[in-house]
PDB file of C-alpha atoms in Angstrom:
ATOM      1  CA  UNK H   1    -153.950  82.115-110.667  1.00 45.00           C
ATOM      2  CA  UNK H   2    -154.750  84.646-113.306  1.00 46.00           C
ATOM      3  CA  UNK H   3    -157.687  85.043-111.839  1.00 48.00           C
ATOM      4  CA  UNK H   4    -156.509  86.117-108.337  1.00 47.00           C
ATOM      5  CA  UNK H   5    -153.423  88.199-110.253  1.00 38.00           C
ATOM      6  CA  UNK H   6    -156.011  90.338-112.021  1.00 48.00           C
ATOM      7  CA  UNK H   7    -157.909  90.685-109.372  1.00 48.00           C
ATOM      8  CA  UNK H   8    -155.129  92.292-106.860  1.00 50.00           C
ATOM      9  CA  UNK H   9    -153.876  94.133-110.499  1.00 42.00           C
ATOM     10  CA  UNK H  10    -157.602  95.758-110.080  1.00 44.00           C
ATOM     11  CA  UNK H  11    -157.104  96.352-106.300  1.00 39.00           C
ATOM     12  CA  UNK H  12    -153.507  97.853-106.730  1.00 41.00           C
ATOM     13  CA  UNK H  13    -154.854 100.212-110.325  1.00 38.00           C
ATOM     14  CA  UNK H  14    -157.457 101.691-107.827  1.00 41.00           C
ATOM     15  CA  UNK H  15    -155.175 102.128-105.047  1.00 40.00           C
ATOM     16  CA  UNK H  16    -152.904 104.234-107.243  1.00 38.00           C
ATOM     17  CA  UNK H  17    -155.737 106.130-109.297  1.00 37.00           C
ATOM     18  CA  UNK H  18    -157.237 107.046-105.826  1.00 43.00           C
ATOM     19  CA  UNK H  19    -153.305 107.956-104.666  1.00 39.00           C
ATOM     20  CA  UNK H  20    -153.283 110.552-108.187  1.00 36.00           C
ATOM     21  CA  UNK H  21    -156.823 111.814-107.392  1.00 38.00           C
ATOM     22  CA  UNK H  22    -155.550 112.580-103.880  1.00 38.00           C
ATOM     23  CA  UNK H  23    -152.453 114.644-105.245  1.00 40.00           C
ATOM     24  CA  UNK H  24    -154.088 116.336-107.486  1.00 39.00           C
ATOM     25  CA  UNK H  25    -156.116 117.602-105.164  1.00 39.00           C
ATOM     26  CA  UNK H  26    -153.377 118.747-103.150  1.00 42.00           C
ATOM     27  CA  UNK H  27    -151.780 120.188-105.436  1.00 50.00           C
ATOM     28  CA  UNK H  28    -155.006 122.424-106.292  1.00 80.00           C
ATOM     29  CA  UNK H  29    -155.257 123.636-103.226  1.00 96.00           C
ATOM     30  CA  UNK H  30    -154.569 127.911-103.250  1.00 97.00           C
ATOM     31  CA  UNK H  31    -152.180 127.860-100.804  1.00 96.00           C
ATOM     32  CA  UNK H  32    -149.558 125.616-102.439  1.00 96.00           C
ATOM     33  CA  UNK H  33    -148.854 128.622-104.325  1.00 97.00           C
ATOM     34  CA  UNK H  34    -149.608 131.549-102.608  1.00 98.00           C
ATOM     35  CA  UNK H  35    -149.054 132.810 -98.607  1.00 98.00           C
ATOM     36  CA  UNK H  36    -151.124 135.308 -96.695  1.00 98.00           C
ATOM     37  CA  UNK H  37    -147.994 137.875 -95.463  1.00 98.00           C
ATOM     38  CA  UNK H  38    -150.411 140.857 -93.814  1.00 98.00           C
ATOM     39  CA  UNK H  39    -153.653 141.670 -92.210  1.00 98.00           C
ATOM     40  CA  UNK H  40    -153.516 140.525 -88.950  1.00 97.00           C
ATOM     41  CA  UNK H  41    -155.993 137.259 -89.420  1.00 97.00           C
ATOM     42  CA  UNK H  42    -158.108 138.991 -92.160  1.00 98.00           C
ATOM     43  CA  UNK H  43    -156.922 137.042 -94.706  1.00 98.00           C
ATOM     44  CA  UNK H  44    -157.741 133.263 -94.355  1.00 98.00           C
ATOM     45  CA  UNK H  45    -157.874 129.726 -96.898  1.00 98.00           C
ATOM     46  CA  UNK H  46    -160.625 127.589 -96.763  1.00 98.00           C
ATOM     47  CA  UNK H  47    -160.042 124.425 -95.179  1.00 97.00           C
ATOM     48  CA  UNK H  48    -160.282 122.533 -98.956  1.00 97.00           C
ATOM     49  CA  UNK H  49    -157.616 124.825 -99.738  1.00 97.00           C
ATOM     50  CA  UNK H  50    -159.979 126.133-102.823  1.00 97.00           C
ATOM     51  CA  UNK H  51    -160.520 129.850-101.698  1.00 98.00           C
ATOM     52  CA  UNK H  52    -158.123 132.467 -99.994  1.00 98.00           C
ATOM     53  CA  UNK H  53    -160.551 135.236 -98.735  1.00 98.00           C
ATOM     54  CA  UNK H  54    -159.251 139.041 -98.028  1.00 98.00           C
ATOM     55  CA  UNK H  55    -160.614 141.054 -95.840  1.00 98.00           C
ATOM     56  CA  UNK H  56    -160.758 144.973 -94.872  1.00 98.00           C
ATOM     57  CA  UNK H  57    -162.119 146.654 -92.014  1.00 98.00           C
ATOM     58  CA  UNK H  58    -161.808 150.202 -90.470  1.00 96.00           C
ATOM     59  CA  UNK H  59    -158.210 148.968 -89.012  1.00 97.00           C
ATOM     60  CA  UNK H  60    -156.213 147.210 -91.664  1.00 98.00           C
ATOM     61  CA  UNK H  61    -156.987 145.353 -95.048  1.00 98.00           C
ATOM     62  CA  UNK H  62    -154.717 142.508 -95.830  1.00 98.00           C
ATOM     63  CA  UNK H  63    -152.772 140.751 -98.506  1.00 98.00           C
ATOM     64  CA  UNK H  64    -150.908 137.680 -99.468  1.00 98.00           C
ATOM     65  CA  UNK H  65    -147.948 136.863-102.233  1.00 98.00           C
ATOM     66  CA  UNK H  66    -146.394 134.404-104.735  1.00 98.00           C
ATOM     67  CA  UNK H  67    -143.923 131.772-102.812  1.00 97.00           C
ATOM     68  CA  UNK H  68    -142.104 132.247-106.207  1.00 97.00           C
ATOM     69  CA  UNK H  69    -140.224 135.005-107.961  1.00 97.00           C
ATOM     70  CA  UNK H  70    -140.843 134.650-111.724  1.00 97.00           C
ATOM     71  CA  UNK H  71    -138.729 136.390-114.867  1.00 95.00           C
ATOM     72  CA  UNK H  72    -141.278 135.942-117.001  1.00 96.00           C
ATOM     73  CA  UNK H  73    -144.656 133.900-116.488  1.00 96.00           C
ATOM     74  CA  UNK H  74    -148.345 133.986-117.511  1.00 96.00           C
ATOM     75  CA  UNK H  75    -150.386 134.111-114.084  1.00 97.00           C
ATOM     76  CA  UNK H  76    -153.824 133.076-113.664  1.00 97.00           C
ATOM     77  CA  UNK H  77    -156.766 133.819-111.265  1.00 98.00           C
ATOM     78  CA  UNK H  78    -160.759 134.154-110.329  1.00 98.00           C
ATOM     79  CA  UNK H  79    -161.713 136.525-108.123  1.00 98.00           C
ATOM     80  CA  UNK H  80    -164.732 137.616-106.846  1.00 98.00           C
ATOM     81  CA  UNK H  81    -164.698 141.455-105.855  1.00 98.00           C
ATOM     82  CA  UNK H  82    -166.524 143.126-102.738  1.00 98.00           C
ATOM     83  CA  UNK H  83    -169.969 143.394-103.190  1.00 97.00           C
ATOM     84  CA  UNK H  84    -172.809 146.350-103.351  1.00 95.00           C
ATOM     85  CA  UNK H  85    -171.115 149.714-101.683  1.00 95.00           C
ATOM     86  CA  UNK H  86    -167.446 148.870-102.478  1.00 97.00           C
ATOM     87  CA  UNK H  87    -166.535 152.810-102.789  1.00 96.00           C
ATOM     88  CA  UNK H  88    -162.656 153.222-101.258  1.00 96.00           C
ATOM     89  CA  UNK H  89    -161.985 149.783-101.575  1.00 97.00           C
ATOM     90  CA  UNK H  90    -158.950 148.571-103.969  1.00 98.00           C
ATOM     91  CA  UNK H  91    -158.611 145.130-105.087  1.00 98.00           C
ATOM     92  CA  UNK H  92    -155.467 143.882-106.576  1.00 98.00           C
ATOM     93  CA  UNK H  93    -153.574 141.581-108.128  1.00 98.00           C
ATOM     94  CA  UNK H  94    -150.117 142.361-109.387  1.00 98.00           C
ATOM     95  CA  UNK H  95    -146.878 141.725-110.407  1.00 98.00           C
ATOM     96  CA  UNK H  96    -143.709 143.355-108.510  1.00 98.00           C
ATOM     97  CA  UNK H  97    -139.882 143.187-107.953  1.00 97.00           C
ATOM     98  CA  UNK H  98    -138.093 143.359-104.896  1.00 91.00           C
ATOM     99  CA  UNK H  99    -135.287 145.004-105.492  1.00 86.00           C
ATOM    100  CA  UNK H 100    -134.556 149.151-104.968  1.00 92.00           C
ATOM    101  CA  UNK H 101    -138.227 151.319-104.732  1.00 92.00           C
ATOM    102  CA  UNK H 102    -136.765 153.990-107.304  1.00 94.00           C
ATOM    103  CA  UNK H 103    -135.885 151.078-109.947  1.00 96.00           C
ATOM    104  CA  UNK H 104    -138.777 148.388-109.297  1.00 97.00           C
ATOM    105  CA  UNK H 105    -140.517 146.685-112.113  1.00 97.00           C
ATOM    106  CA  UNK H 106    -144.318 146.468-111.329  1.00 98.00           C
ATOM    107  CA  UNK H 107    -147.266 145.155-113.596  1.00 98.00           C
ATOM    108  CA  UNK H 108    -150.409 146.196-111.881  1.00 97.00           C
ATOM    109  CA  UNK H 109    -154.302 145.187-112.021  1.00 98.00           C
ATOM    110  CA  UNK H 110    -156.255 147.281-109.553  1.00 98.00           C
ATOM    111  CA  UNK H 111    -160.037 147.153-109.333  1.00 98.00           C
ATOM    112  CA  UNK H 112    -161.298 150.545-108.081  1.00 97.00           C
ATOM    113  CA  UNK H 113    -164.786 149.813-105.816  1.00 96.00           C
ATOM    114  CA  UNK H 114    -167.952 152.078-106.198  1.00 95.00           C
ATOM    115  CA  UNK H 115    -171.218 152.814-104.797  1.00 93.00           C
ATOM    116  CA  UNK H 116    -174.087 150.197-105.183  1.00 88.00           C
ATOM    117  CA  UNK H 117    -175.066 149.883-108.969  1.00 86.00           C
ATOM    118  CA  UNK H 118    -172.346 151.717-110.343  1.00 93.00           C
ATOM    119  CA  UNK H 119    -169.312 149.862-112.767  1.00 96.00           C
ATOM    120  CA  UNK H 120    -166.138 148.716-111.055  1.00 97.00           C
ATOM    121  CA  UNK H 121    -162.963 150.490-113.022  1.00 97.00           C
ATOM    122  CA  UNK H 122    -160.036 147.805-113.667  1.00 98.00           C
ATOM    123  CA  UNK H 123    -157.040 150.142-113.630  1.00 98.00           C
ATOM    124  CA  UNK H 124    -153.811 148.611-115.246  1.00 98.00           C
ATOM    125  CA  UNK H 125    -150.498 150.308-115.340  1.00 98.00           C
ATOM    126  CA  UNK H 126    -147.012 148.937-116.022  1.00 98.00           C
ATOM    127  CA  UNK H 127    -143.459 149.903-114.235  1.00 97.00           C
ATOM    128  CA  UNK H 128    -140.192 149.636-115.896  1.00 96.00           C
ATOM    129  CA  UNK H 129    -136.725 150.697-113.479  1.00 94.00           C
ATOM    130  CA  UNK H 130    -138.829 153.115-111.319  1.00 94.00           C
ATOM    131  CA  UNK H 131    -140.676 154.593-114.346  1.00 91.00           C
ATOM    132  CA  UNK H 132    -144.398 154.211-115.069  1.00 92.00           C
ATOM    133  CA  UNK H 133    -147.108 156.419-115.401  1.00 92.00           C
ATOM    134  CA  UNK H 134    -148.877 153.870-118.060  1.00 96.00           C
ATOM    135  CA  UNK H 135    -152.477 154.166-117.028  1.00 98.00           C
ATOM    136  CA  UNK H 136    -155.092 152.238-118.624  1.00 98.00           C
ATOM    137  CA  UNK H 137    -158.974 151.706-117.081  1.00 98.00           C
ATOM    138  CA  UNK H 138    -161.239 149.805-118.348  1.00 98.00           C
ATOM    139  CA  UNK H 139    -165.108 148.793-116.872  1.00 98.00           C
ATOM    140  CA  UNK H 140    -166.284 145.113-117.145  1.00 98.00           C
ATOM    141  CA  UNK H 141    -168.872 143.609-119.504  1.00 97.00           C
ATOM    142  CA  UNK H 142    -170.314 141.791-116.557  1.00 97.00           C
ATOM    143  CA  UNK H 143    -171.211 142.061-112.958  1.00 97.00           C
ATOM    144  CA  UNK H 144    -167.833 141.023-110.940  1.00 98.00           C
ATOM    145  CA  UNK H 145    -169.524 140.480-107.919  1.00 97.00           C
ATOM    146  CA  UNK H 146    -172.394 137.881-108.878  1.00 97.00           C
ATOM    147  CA  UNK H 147    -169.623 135.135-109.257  1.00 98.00           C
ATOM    148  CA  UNK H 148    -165.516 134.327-109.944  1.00 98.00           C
ATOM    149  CA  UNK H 149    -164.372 135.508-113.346  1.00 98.00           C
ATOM    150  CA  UNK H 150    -160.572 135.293-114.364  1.00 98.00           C
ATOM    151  CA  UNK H 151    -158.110 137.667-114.516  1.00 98.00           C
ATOM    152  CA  UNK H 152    -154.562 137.051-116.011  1.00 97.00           C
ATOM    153  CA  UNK H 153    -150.943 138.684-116.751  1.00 97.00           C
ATOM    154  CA  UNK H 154    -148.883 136.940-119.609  1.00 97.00           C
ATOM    155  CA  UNK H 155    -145.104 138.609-118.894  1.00 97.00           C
ATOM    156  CA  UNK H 156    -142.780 137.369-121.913  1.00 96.00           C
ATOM    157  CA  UNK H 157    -139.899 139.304-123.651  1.00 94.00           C
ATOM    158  CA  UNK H 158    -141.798 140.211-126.631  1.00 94.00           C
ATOM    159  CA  UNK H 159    -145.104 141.696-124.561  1.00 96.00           C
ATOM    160  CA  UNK H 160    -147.180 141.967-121.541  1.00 97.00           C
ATOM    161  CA  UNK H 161    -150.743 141.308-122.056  1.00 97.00           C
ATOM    162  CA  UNK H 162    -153.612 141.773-119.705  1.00 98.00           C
ATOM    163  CA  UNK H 163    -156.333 139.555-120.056  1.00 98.00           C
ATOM    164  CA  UNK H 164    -160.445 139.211-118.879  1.00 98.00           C
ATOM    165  CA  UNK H 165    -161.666 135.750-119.144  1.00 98.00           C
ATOM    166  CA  UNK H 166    -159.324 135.076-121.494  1.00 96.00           C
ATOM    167  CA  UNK H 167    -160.065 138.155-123.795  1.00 97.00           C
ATOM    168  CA  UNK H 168    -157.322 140.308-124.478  1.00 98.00           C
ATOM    169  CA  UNK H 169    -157.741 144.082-123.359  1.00 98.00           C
ATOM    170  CA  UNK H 170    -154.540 145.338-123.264  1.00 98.00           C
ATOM    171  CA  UNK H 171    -150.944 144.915-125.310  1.00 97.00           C
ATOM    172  CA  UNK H 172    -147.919 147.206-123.610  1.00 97.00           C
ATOM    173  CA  UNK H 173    -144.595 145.426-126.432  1.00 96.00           C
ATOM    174  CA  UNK H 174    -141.735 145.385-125.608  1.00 96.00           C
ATOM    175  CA  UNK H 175    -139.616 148.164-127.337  1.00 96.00           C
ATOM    176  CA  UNK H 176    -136.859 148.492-124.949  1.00 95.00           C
ATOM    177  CA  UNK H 177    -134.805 148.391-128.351  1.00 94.00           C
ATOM    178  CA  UNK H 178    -136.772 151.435-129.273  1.00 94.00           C
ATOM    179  CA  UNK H 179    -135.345 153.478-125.770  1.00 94.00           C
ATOM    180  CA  UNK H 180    -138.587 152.445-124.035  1.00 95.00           C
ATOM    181  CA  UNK H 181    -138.513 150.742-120.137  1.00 96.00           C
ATOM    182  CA  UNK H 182    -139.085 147.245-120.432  1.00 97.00           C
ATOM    183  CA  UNK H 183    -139.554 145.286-117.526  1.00 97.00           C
ATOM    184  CA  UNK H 184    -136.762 142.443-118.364  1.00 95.00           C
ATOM    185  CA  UNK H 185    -134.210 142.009-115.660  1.00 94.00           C
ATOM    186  CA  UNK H 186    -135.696 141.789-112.287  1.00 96.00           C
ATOM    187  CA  UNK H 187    -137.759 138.769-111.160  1.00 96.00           C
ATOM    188  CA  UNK H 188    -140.754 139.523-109.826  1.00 97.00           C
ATOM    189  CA  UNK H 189    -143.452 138.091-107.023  1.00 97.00           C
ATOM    190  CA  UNK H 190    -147.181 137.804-108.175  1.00 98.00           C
ATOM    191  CA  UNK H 191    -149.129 139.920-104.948  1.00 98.00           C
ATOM    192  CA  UNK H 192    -152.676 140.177-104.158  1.00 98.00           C
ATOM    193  CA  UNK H 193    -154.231 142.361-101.707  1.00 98.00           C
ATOM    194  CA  UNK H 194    -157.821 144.369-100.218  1.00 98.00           C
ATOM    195  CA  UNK H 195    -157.277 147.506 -98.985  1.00 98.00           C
ATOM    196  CA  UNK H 196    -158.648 151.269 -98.588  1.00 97.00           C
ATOM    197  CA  UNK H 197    -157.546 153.739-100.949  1.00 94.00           C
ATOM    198  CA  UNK H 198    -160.558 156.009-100.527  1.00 94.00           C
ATOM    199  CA  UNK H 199    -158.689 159.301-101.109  1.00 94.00           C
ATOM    200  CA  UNK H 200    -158.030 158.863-104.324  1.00 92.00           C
ATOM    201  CA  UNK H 201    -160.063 155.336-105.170  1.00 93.00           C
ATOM    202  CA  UNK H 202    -163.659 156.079-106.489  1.00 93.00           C
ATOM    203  CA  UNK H 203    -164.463 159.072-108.150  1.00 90.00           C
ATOM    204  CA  UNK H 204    -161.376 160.814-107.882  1.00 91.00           C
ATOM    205  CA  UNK H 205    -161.655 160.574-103.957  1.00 92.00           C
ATOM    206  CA  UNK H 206    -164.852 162.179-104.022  1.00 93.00           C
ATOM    207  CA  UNK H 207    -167.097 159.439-102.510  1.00 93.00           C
ATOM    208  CA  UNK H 208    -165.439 157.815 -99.077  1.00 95.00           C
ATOM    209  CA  UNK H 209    -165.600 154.513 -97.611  1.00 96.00           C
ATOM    210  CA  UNK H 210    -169.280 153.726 -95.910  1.00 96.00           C
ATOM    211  CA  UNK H 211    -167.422 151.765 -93.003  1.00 97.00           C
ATOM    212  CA  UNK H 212    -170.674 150.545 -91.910  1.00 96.00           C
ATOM    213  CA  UNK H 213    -170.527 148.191 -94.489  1.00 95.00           C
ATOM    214  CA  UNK H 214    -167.516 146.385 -93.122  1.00 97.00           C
ATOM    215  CA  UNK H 215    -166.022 143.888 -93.329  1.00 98.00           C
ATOM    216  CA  UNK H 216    -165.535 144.250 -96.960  1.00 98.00           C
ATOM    217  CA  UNK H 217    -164.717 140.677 -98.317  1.00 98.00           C
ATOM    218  CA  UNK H 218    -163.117 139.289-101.841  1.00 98.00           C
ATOM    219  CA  UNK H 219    -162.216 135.677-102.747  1.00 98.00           C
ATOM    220  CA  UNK H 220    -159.496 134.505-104.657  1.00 98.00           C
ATOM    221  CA  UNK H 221    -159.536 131.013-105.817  1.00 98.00           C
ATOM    222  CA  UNK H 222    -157.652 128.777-108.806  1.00 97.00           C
ATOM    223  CA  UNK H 223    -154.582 130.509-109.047  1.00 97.00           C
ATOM    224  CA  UNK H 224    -151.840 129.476-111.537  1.00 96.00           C
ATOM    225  CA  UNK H 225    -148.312 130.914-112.744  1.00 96.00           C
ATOM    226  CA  UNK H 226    -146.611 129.483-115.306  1.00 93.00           C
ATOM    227  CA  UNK H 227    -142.524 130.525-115.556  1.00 92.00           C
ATOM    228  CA  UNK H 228    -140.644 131.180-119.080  1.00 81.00           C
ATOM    229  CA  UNK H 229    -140.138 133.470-121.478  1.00 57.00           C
ATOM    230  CA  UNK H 230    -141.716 132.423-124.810  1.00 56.00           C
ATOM    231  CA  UNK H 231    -144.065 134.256-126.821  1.00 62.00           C
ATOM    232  CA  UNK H 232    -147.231 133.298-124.922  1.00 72.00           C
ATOM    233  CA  UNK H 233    -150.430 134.139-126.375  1.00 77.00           C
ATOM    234  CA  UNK H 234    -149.928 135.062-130.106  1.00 81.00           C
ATOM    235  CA  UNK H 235    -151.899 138.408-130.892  1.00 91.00           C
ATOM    236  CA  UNK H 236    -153.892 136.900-134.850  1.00 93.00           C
ATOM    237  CA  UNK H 237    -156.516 138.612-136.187  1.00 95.00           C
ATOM    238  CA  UNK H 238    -158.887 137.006-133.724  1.00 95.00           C
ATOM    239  CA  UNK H 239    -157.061 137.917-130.563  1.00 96.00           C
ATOM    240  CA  UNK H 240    -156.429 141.356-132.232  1.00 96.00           C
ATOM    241  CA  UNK H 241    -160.307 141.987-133.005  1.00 97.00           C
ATOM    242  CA  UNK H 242    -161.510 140.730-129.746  1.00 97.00           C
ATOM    243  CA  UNK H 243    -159.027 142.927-127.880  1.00 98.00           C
ATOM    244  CA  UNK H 244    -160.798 145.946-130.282  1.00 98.00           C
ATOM    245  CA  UNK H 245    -163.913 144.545-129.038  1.00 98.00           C
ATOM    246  CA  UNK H 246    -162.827 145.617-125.494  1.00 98.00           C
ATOM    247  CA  UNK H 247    -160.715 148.358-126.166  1.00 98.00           C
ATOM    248  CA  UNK H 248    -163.702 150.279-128.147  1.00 98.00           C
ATOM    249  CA  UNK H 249    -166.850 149.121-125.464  1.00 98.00           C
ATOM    250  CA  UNK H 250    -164.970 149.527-122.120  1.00 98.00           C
ATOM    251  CA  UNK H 251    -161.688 151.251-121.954  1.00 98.00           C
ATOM    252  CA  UNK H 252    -162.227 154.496-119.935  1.00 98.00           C
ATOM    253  CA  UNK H 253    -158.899 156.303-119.925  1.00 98.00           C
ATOM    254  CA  UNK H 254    -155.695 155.700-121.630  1.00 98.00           C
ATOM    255  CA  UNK H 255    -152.649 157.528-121.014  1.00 97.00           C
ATOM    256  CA  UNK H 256    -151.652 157.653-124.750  1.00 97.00           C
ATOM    257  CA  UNK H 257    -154.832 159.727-125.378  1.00 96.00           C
ATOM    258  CA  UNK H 258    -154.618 161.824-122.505  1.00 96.00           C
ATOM    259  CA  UNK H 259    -152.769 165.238-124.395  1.00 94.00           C
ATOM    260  CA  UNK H 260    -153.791 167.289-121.503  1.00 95.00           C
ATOM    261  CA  UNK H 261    -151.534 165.305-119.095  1.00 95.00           C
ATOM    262  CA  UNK H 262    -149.047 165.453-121.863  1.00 94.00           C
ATOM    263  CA  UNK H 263    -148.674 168.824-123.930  1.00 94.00           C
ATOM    264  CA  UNK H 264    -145.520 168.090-124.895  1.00 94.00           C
ATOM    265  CA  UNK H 265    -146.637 165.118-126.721  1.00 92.00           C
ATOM    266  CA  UNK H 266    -147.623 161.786-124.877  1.00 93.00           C
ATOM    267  CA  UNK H 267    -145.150 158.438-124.301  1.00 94.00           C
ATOM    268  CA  UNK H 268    -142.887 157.214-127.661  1.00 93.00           C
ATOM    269  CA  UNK H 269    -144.727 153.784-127.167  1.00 95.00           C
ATOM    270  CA  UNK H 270    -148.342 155.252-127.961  1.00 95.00           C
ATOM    271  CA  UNK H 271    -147.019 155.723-131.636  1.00 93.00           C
ATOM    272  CA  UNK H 272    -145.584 152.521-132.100  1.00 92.00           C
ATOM    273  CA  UNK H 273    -147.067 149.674-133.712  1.00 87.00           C
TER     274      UNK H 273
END
């Protein structure tokens, strides 16, 4: 009797470990948390559900967006970006609210394509009701193409932080106390998108899209977003030194030292601690 009892305890402990294995899997799939919205078939998921790949030729790119609206989250991804001549090609991944154009919230990662053998830019900027204008670039410490590396937004009241396999390159606080835009009321989607920018894209606009190259393809694959509003990552001396690290080897351009832009003196926030 026991015998027979542990033996259909064994069957039923594999039937339901096998059941689990088979919802996790599900639930990794891409798609359970994100939908292609535009590109006319350009965008498609893998039939695992692992990958979602964009696509951009001459006629359209296309894109694809969050089935939630967060206030406040930390959002994951890998992506791999275009490949060889990705000049006038924009890659993105990106916060935004849905509400009225001249008040949206927007928290934006844009990688900027260029010619074969030359550094992709990662352009960042953040939008508070309508108002932004907070332009930071950065190039990578590795080659983007070659393979998936992750890219991530952590939203919360006290900061939004923009992160490169999990190092910290860039801090925007929240001092909304201070008279500063905060993005703080409006929920926002997480969107993704490939498309052609190449007036203003690589160089200033100065090197165009080589359409003979098309179809430009990136892939998009483990995405996770995590709602609330706590204090996320905490910024100690080793997330503060690392982000240094970054800040000092790759950042490009930032709008707080840019006094040419601003001769009347740059943004309140760029002298705030």
């Amino acid at each position: 009797m026991s015998s027979a009892f542990s033996s259909r305890a064994r069957v039923l402990l594999a039937l339901l470990l096998g059941l689990y294995a088979a919802c996790a899997a599900a639930a990794a799939r891409v798609d359970d948390g994100l939908e292609l919205t535009w590109g006319d078939g350009r965008g498609s998921v893998s039939p695992d559900g692992q990958v979602l790949t964009l696509s951009l030729d001459h006629t359209s790119g296309s894109g694809f967006r969050s089935k939630d609206t967060f206030l406040f989250a930390r959002a994951d991804v890998q992506i791999k970006l275009v490949p060889n001549n990705s000049a006038g090609t924009v890659t993105t991944f990106y916060f935004v609210s849905e509400g009225p154009w001249d008040v949206h919230d927007e928290v934006d990662l844009e990688f900027l394509g260029n010619v074969s053998g030359q550094p992709y830019t990662l352009h960042t900027n953040v939008y508070a009701g309508g108002s932004g204008s907070r332009e930071q670039q950065f190039h990578l410490w590795f080659d983007p193409t070659a393979d998936f590396h992750t890219y991530s937004i952590e939203w919360t009241q006290q900061h939004i932080l923009v992160l490169v396999d999990g190092t910290p390159v860039r801090e925007f606080k929240n001092h909304a106390d201070w008279g500063v835009p905060y993005p703080s009321s409006q929920g926002m989607r997480l969107y993704g998108s490939l498309w052609n920018a190449e007036d203003w894209a690589t160089q200033g606009g100065r090197v165009k899209t080589d359409w003979s190259q098309a179809p430009f393809v990136a892939q998009y694959r483990n995405f996770t977003a995590a709602a609330g509003g706590g204090y996320g990552l905490q910024m100690d001396a080793a997330a503060q030194q690392a982000m240094k690290w970054a800040r000092d080897n790759y950042m490009v351009y930032d709008y707080c030292a840019d006094a040419k832009r601003f001769p009347l003196g740059v943004p309140p926030e760029c002298s705030m601690p």
